[in-house]
Structures are given as structure tokens and as C-alpha cells.
Coordinates of C-alpha atoms and ligand atoms in Angstrom, one line a residue:
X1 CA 2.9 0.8 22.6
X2 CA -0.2 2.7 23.7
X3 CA -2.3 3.3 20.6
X4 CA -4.8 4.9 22.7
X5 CA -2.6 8.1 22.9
X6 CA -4.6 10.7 21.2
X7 CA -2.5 13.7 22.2
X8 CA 0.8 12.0 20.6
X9 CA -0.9 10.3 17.6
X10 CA -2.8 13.7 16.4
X11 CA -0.6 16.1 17.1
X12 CA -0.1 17.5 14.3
X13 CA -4.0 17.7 13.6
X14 CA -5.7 20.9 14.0
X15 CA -9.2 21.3 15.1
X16 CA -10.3 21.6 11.6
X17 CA -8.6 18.5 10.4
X18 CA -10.1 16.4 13.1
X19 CA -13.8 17.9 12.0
X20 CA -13.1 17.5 8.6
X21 CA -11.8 13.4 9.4
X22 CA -14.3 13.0 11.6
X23 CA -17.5 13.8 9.3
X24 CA -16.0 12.1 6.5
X25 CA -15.3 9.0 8.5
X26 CA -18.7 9.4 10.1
X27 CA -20.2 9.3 6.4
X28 CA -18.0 6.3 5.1
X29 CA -19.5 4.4 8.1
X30 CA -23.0 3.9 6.2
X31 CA -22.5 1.9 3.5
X32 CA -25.5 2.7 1.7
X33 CA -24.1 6.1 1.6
X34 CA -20.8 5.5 0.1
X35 CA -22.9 3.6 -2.3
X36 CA -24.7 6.4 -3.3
X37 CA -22.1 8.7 -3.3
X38 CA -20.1 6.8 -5.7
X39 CA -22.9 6.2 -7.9
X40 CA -23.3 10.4 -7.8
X41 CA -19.8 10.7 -8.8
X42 CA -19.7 8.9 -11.3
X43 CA -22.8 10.9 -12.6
X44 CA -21.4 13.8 -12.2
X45 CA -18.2 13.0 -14.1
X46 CA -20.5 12.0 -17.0
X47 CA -22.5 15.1 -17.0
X48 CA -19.5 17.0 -16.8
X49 CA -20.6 18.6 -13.5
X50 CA -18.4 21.0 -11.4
X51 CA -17.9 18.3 -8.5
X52 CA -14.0 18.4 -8.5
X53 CA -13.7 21.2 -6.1
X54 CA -16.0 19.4 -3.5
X55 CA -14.3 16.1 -3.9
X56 CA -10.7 18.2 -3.0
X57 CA -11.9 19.4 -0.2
X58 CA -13.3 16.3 1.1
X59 CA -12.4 12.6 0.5
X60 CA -9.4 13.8 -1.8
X61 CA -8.0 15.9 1.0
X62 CA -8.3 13.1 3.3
X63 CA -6.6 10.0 1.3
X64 CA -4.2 11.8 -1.2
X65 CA -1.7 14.1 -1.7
X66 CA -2.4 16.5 -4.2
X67 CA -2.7 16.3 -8.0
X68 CA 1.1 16.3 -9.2
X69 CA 4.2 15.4 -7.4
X70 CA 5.4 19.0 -6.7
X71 CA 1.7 18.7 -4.8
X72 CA 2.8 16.6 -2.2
X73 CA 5.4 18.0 -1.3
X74 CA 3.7 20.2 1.9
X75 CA 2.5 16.8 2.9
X76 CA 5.9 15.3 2.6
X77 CA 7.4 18.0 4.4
X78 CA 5.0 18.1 7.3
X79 CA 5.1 13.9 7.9
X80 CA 8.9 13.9 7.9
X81 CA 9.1 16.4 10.7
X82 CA 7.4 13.4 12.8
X83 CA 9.8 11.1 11.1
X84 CA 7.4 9.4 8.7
X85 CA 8.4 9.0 4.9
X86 CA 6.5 8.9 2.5
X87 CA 5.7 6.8 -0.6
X88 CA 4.9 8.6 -3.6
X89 CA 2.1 6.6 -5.1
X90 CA 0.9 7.4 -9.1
X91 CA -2.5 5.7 -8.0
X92 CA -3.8 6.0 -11.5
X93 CA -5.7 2.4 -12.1
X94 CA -7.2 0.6 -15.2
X95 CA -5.4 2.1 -18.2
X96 CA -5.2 -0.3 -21.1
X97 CA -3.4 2.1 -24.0
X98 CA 0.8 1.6 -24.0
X99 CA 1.4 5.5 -24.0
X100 CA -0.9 4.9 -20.2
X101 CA 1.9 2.6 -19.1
X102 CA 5.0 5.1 -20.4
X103 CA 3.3 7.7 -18.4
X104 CA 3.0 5.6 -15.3
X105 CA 6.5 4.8 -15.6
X106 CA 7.7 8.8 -16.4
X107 CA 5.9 9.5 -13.3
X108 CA 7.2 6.2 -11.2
X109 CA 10.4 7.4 -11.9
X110 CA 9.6 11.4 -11.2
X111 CA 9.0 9.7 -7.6
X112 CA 12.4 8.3 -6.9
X113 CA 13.7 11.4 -9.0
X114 CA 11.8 13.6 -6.1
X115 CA 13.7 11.5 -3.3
X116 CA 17.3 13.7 -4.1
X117 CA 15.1 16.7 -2.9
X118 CA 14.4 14.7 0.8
X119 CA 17.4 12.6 1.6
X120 CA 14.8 10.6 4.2
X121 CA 12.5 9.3 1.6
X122 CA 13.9 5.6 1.2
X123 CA 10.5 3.9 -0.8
X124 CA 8.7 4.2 -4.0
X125 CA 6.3 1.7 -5.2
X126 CA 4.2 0.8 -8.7
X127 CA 1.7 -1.9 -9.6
X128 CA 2.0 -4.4 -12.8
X129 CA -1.3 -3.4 -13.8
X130 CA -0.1 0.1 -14.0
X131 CA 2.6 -0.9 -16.9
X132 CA 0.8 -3.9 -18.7
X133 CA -2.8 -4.8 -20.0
X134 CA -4.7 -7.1 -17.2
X135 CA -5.6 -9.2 -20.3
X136 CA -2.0 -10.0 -20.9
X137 CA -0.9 -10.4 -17.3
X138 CA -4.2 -12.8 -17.2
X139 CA -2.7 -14.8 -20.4
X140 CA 0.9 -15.2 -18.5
X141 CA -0.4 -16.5 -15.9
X142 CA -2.5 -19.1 -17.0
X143 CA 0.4 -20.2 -18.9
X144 CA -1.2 -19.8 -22.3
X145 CA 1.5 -19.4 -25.0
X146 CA 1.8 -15.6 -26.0
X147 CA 1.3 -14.7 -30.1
X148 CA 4.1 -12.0 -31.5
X149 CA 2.4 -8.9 -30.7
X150 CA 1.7 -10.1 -27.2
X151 CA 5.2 -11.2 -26.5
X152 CA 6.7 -7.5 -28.0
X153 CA 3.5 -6.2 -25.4
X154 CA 5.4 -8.5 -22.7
X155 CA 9.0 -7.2 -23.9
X156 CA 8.3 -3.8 -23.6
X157 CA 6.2 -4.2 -20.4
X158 CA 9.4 -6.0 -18.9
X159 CA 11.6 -3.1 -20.2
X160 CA 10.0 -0.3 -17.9
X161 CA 10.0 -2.8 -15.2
X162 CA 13.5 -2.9 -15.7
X163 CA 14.1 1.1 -16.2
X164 CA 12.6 2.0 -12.9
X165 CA 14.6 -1.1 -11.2
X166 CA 17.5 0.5 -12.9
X167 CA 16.7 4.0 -11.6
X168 CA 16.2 2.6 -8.3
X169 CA 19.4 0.6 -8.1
X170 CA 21.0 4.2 -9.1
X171 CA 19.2 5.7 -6.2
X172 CA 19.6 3.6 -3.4
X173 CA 15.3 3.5 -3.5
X174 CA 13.8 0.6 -2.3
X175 CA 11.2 -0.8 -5.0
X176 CA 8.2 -2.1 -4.2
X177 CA 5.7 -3.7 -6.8
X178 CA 2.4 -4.1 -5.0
X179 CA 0.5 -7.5 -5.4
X180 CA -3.2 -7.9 -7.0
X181 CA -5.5 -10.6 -8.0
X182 CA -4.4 -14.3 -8.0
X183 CA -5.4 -14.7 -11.2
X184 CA -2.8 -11.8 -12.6
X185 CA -0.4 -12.6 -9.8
X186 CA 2.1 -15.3 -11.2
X187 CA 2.9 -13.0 -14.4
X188 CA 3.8 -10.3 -11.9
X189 CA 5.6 -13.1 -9.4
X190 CA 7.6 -14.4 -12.0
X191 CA 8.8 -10.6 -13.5
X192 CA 9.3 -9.5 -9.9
X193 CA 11.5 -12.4 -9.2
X194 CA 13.8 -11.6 -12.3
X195 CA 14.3 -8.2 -11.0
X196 CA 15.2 -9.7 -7.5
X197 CA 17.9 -11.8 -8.4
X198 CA 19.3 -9.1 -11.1
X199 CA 19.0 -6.1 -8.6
X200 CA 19.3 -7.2 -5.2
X201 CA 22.5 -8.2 -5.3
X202 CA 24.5 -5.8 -2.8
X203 CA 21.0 -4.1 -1.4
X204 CA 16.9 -4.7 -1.4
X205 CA 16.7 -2.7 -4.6
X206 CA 13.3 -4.8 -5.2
X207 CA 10.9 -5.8 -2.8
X208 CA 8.0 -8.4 -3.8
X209 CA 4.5 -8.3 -2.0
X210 CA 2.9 -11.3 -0.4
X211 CA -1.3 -11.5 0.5
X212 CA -1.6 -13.6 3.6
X213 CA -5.3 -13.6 2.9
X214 CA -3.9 -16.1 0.8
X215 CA -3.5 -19.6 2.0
X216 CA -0.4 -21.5 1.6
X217 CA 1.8 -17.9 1.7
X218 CA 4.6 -19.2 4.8
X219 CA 5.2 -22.3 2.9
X220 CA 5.9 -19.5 -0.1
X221 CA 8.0 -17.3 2.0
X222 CA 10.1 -20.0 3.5
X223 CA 10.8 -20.9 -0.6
X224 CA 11.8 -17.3 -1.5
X225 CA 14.1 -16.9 1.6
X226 CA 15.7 -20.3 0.8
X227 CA 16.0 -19.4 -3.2
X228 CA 17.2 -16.1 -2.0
X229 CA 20.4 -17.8 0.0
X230 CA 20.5 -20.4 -2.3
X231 CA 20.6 -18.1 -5.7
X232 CA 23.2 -15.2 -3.4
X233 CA 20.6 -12.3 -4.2
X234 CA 18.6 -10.3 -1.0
X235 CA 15.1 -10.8 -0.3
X236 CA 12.9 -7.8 0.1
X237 CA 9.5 -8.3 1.1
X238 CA 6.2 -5.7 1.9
X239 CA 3.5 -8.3 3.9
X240 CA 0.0 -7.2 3.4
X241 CA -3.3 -9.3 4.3
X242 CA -4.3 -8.4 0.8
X243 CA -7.0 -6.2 -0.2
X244 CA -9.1 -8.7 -2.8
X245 CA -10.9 -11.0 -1.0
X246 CA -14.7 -10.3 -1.9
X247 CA -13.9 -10.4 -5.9
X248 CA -11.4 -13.4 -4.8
X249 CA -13.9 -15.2 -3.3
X250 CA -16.9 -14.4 -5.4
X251 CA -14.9 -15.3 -8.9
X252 CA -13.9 -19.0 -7.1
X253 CA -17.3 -19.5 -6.5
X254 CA -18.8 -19.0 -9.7
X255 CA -15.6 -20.6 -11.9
X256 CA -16.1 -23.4 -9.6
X257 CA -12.2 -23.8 -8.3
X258 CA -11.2 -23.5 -4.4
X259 CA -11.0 -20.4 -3.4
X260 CA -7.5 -19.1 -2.8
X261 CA -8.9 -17.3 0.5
X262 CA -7.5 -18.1 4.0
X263 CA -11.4 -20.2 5.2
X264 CA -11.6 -16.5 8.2
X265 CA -10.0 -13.9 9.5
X266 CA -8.3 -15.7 12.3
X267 CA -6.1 -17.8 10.0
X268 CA -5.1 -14.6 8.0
X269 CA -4.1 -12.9 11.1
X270 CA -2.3 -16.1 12.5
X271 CA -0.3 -16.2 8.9
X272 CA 0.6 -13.1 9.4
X273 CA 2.4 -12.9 12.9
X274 CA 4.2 -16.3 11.3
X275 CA 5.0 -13.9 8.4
X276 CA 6.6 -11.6 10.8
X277 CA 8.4 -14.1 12.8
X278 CA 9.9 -15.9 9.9
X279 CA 11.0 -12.4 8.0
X280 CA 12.1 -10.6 11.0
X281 CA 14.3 -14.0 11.5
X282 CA 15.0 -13.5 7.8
X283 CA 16.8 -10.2 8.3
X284 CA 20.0 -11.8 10.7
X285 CA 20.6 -9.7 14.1
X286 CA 22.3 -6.2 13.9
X287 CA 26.0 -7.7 14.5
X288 CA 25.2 -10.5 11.2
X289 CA 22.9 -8.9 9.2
X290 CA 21.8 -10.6 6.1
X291 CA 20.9 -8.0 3.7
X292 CA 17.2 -9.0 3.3
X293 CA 14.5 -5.9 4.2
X294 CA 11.0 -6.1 5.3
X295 CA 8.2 -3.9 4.7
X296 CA 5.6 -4.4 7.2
X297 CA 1.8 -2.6 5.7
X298 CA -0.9 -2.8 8.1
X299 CA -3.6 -0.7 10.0
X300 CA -3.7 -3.2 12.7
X301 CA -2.6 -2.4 16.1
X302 CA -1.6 -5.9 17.6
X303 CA 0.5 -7.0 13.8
X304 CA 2.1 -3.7 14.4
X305 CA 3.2 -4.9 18.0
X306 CA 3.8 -8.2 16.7
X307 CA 6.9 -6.5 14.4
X308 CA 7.8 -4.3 16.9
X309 CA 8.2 -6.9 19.2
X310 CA 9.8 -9.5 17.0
X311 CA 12.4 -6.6 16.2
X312 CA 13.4 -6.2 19.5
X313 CA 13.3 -10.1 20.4
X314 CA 16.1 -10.0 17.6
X315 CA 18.4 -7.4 19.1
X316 CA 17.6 -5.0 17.0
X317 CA 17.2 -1.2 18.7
X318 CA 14.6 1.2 16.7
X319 CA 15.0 2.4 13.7
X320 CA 18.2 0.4 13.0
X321 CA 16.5 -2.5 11.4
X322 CA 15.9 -2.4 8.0
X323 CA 12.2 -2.7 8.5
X324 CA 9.5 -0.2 7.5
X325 CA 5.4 0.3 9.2
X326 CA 3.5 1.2 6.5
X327 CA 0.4 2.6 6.4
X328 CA -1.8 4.5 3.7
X329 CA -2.0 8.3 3.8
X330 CA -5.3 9.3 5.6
X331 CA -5.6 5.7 7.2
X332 CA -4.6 5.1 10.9
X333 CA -2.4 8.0 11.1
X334 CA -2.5 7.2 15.0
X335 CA -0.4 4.0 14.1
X336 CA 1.8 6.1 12.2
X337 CA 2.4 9.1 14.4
X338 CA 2.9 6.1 17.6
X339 CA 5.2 4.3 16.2
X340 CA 7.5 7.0 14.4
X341 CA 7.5 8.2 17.8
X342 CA 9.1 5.0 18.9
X343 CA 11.8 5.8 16.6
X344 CA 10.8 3.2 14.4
X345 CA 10.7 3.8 10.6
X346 CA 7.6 4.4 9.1
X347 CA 6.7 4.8 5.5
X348 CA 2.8 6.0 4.7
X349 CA 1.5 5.4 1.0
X350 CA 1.0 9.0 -0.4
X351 CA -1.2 8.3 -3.9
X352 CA -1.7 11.5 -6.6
X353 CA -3.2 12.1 -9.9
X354 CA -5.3 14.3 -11.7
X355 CA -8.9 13.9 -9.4
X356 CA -10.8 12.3 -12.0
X357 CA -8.4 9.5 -12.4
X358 CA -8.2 8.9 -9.0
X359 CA -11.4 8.0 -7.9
X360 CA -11.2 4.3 -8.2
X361 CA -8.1 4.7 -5.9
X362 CA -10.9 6.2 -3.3
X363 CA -13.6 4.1 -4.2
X364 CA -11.5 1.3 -3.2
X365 CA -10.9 3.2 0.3
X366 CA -14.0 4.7 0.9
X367 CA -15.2 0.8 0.4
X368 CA -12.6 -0.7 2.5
X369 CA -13.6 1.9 5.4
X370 CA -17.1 0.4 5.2
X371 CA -16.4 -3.0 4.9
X372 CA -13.8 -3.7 7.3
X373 CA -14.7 -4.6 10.3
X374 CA -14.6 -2.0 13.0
X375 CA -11.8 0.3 11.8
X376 CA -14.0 3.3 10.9
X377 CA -15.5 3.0 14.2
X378 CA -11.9 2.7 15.4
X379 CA -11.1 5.9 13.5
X380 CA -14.1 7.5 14.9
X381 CA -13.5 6.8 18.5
X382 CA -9.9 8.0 18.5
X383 CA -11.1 11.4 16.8
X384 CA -13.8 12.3 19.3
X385 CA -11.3 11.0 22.3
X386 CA -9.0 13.7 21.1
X387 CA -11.5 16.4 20.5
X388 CA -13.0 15.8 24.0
X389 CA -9.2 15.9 25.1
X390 CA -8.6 18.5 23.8
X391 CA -12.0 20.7 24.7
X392 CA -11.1 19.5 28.8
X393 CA -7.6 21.1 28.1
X394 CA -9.0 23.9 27.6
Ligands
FAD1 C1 1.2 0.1 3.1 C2 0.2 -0.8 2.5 C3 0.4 -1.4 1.3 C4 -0.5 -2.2 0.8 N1 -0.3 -2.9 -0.4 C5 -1.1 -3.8 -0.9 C6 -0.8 -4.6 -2.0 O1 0.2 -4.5 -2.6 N2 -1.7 -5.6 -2.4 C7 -2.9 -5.8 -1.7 O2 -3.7 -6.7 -2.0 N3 -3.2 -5.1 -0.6 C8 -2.4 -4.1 -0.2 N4 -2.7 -3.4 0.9 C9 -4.0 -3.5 1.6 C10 -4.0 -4.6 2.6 O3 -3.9 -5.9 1.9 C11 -5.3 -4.7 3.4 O4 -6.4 -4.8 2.6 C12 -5.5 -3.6 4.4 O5 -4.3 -3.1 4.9 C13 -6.3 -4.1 5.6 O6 -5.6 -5.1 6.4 P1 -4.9 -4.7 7.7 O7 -3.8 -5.6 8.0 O8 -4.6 -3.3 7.7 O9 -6.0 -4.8 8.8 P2 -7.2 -5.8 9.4 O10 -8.3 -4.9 9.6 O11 -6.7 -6.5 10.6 O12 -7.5 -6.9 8.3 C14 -8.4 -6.7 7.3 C15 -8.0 -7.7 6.2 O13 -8.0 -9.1 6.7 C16 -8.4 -9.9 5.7 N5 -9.7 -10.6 6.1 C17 -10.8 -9.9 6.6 N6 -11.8 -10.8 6.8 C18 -11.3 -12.0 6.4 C19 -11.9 -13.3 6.3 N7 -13.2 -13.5 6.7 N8 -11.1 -14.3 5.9 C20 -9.9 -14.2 5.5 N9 -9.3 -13.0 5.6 C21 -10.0 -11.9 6.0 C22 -8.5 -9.1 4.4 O14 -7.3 -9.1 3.8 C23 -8.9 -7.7 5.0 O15 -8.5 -6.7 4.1 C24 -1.8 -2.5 1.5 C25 -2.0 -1.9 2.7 C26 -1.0 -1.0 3.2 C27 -1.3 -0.4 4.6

């Protein structure tokens, strides 16, 4: 697959979108910038400054799609004509009240409710944290015994769990519960494991997320594929590299246990292709499939060969696996565009919410463009290859 391709992979930019990518891309590059921009935000917000219209037009236009569901739906519209669904994604974030976590789940299930209007919308997705109090999923999973109020808190945090599992089931939507800190994680393991076996029992209604940031993660898989055959339910899975590793590594260090971080980069990215081969293995061939369903979300070009290659290794022609490239909206939309064009499926993580309340969403991204390594300058290079492209062309 040629990622280099600018003509394919933009195509459906216009002159103005590449500027308007390329500045803001330019401006995440500088970390101390970000730094203070967030820092200004925040500000503003408190001084009840008119910033809202700015942040639309620029970071907000880039990352997300629009303040309410019904706002997506341009966006929706214009990725499926290249054959890319996408995920509505209520990327509202810390909430601690319960009438929060009813709203997250009104609007989780809005998102599958949305997918009768585009019969090629196949995802949705939610976090834990987004329908229970951190301190609570923090209590779970240290194993500390829960008093009455907290286990009615649990009860009902399981019940929407179980409503938008429900609704999905009804749906035929594939469910995806994103994975966070390892400190929260074995509450959310252990809930998304009770869905699995209750709901994926003739399809991947649910699909769990595994980190392979994290060590020990192929030794976890090869569990959950055996306790999958072994307890007659499917196996969905969405492999990420994981997207905590400073706080990860910084709260190790100071509480004095070993961190749960891969030791570099190399051994993540090694995990992962093993994660690939073992799931892609996972899924049968196309004459004996086994029901189980992978979600593959990555911005990187060779793990996004890696799948595509292991798909085909196992017989499978594109598109017919069940196997989804995901990206996030705004985020190596030349991956996205390549690939779809491959006739592979591809899924791309389309957040909304009211501005205000999604600005840690695009904190988080405006940080990870600064701090990983070399993918703003990736983003960058591809933009001004196309824009020279396209001035030659003319
Ligand atoms: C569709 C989608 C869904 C996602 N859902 C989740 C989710 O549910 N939970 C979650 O945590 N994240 C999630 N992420 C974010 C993801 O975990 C990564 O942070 C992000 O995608 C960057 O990794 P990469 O594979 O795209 O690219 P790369 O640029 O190849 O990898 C960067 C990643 O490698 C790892 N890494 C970098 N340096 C080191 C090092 N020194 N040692 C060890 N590891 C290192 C880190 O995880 C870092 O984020 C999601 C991403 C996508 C695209």
C-alpha cells in the first residue's frame, strides 16, 4: 500500500482544508505552544470570553464533528462516499454526577439509534469512565470491598452497560468499550467480560480493548481467545498501543510498583504485529469462520500493512473479513482514505459535544500531536507534498 499517495489520500480535501490542517498541524508541532494555548483556553473559559467561535473554526473543525449528533451528519455523509464509517463518539470526559452518566448513555444509544439512518455504519463505542465515578472503578479494581451505596453506584453503572449492550444486540452494532488507566482497568475488564459471554453469542455484539503498551498483553489475548472457545461466546477485540503511558509511568514511579509499560517503543510495536497475527488467526479463514471480529486502531503505516497483510495471508479478500482500520477523525486521514480505497473496511472515531466539554478530548490530541514521535511532521509532509502536487498540476 503506498501511503505516499497524496492525490488518492486527500482527495476529498480542498485547498482550504489542506491550509487550514496545515497551519494547525504546524502550530501543534511546538509544544510550548500547545502549552500555552491550552493554558489560554482554559482562561478564557473562566473569564467567560467569546473564544468558542475561534476554537470551531480551528482545532474543533479539525478533530470533531460537530456539537450534536444531527451535526455529524455532513461529515458522515461525506466519509462514507470514500467508504469509511464512522464512529459516533460522545467524547465528553470527567463527569462525576449519575444524571452525567444517564446522559452519556441517552446519547451512546442516540449513536446506534443514528446508524438506521446509514445502513453502513457498523461501530459505536463508550468509555467506563463515561458511565461510572473513577473513584469507584479505582475501588473495584483494587479489590476493596464496596459499602451499600457504592454497590447500588456499581448496580446501576452495570445496568447502562447493559442497556446499550442490549440496544446494540437489537441493532446488529458492534460495541466497543475503550480501555484507560491500569489502575481503573480490571473493574472495566471484568464488566466488559460479562457482557461478552451474555451478548456475543451468535455475533461480536461487544468488543473489549487491549493496550499493548502494556506488557504481558499476548499472553492475555491467547486467555481470552481460549476462554472465548472454551465458554462458546465470540471474541471481539479493538488493539490499540494505548494512549497513557506518561501518567502510567510517572504514577509507577512515584508509588514505587513496576511499571506496567512495555521497557520502549520497539517492544510495543513487536506486541503489536503478534497481536495481529494471533487475532487475524483468531478470526478462522473465509470458508470456517469463527465468529470472533477484530478492530484494528492505529495511525501507523507499517501495523496497518501488518493487518492488511495478515488478512490476506489468511485467505481473506478485502472487505470480507470482519476486521475494521480505525483511525480518529482529523488524524492520518491518508491511512484512512488508502486503505478504504483498498476496499478494506475502515471505521474513523468521530467525537462531539457541546465545545466547552470537549476540550479535554482535544487537549489529549493536541498533546499526542506533540508528543509523538514524528507524526505531526508526518502530517506535515504529506500536506505540503499535496499542495505542491497540486500547484505543479496546475
Ligand atoms: C481508533 C482508535 C481507538 C483508540 N482507542 C483507545 C483506547 O480505547 N484506549 C487507549 O488507551 N488508547 C486508544 N487509542 C490511542 C492509541 O492507544 C494510541 O495512543 C495512538 O493511536 C498512537 O499509537 P499508534 O499505534 O497510532 O502509533 P505509533 O505512533 O506507532 O505509536 C505511538 C504509541 O506507542 C507507544 N509508545 C510510544 N513510545 C513508547 C515507549 N518508549 N515505550 C513503550 N511504548 C511506547 C504509546 O502507546 C504511543 O501512544 C485509540 C486510537 C485509535 C486510532
Amino acid at each position: 500500500m503506498d501511503f505516499n499517495n497524496t492525490e488518492l489520500a486527500f482527495r476529498s480535501k480542498s485547498a482550504a482544508d489542506l491550509r487550514r490542517s496545515y497551519l494547525l498541524f504546524s502550530a501543534l508541532n511546538h509544544q510550548w505552544l500547545v502549552k500555552l494555548g491550552e493554558l489560554l483556553v482554559r482562561l478564557s473559559f473562566f473569564l467567560r470570553l467569546p473564544i468558542k467561535g475561534i476554537i470551531k473554526k480551528t482545532v474543533y473543525k479539525q478533530f470533531v464533528g460537530g456539537e450534536t449528533i444531527a451535526d455529524c451528519t455532513p461529515t458522515v455523509r461525506h466519509l462514507l462516499q470514500y467508504r469509511i464509517e464512522s464512529i459516533l463518539d460522545y467524547s465528553v470526559e470527567g463527569k462525576i454526577r449519575e444524571t452525567d452518566f444517564d446522559r452519556t448513555t441517552e446519547l451512546t444509544l442516540q449513536t446506534m439509534a443514528a446508524h438506521s439512518k446509514y445502513p453502513h455504519l457498523h461501530l459505536a463505542a463508550f468509555k467506563c469512565t463515561g458511565l461510572a465515578r473513577l473513584e469507584l472503578l479505582e475501588k473495584m479494581s483494587r479489590g476493596d470491598l464496596l459499602n451499600s451505596s457504592e454497590s447500588d453506584e456499581w448496580d446501576r453503572a452495570v445496568a447502562r452497560m447493559q442497556r446499550l449492550a442490549k440496544y446494540a444486540k437489537k441493532e446488529g452494532c458492534g460495541l466497543m468499550i475503550d480501555a484507560e488507566e491500569t489502575w481503573i482497568q480490571p473493574a472495566i475488564d471484568q464488566a466488559v467480560n460479562q457482557l461478552m459471554r451474555e451478548f456475543n453469542t451468535e455475533s461480536c455484539v461487544i468488543f473489549t480493548t487491549v493496550q499493548l503498551y502494556r506488557t504481558g498483553r499476548i499472553e492475555v489475548l491467547q486467555k481470552e481467545l481460549n476462554d472465548a472457545k472454551a465458554g462458546g461466546y465470540l471474541l471481539g477485540v479493538k488493539i490499540v498501543r494505548g494512549a497513557y503511558m506518561e501518567k502510567e509511568r510517572e504514577r509507577a514511579l512515584k508509588e514505587g510498583y513496576p511499571s506496567p509499560i512495555q521497557p520502549d517503543k520497539q517492544a510495543t510495536d513487536r506486541d503489536f504485529d503478534r497481536a495481529i497475527h494471533l487475532l487475524t488467526e483468531g478470526l478462522g479463514t473465509p470458508q470456517t469462520p469463527t465468529g470472533n471480529a477484530l478492530v484494528i486502531g492505529t495511525h501507523n503505516e507499517l501495523s496497518t500493512q501488518a493487518g492488511v497483510d495478515a488478512l490476506e495471508a489468511h485467505g481473506w479478500t478485502p472487505g470480507h473479513a470482519p476486521v475494521w482500520f480505525s483511525q480518529l477523525y482529523g488524524m492520518s486521514d491518508h491511512i484512512s482514505y488508502i486503505v478504504a480505497s483498498h476496499g478494506h473496511r475502515v471505521a474513523k472515531y468521530l467525537p462531539f459535544g457541546p465545545v466547552q466539554e470537549v476540550m479535554p478530548y482535544l487537549f489529549r490530541r493536541a498533546e499526542e500531536n506533540t508528543s509523538v514521535a514524528g507524526q505531526t511532521g508526518r502530517e506535515l509532509r504529506l500536506i505540503q507534498q499535496e499542495r505542491q502536487r497540486r500547484k505543479k498540476a496546475h
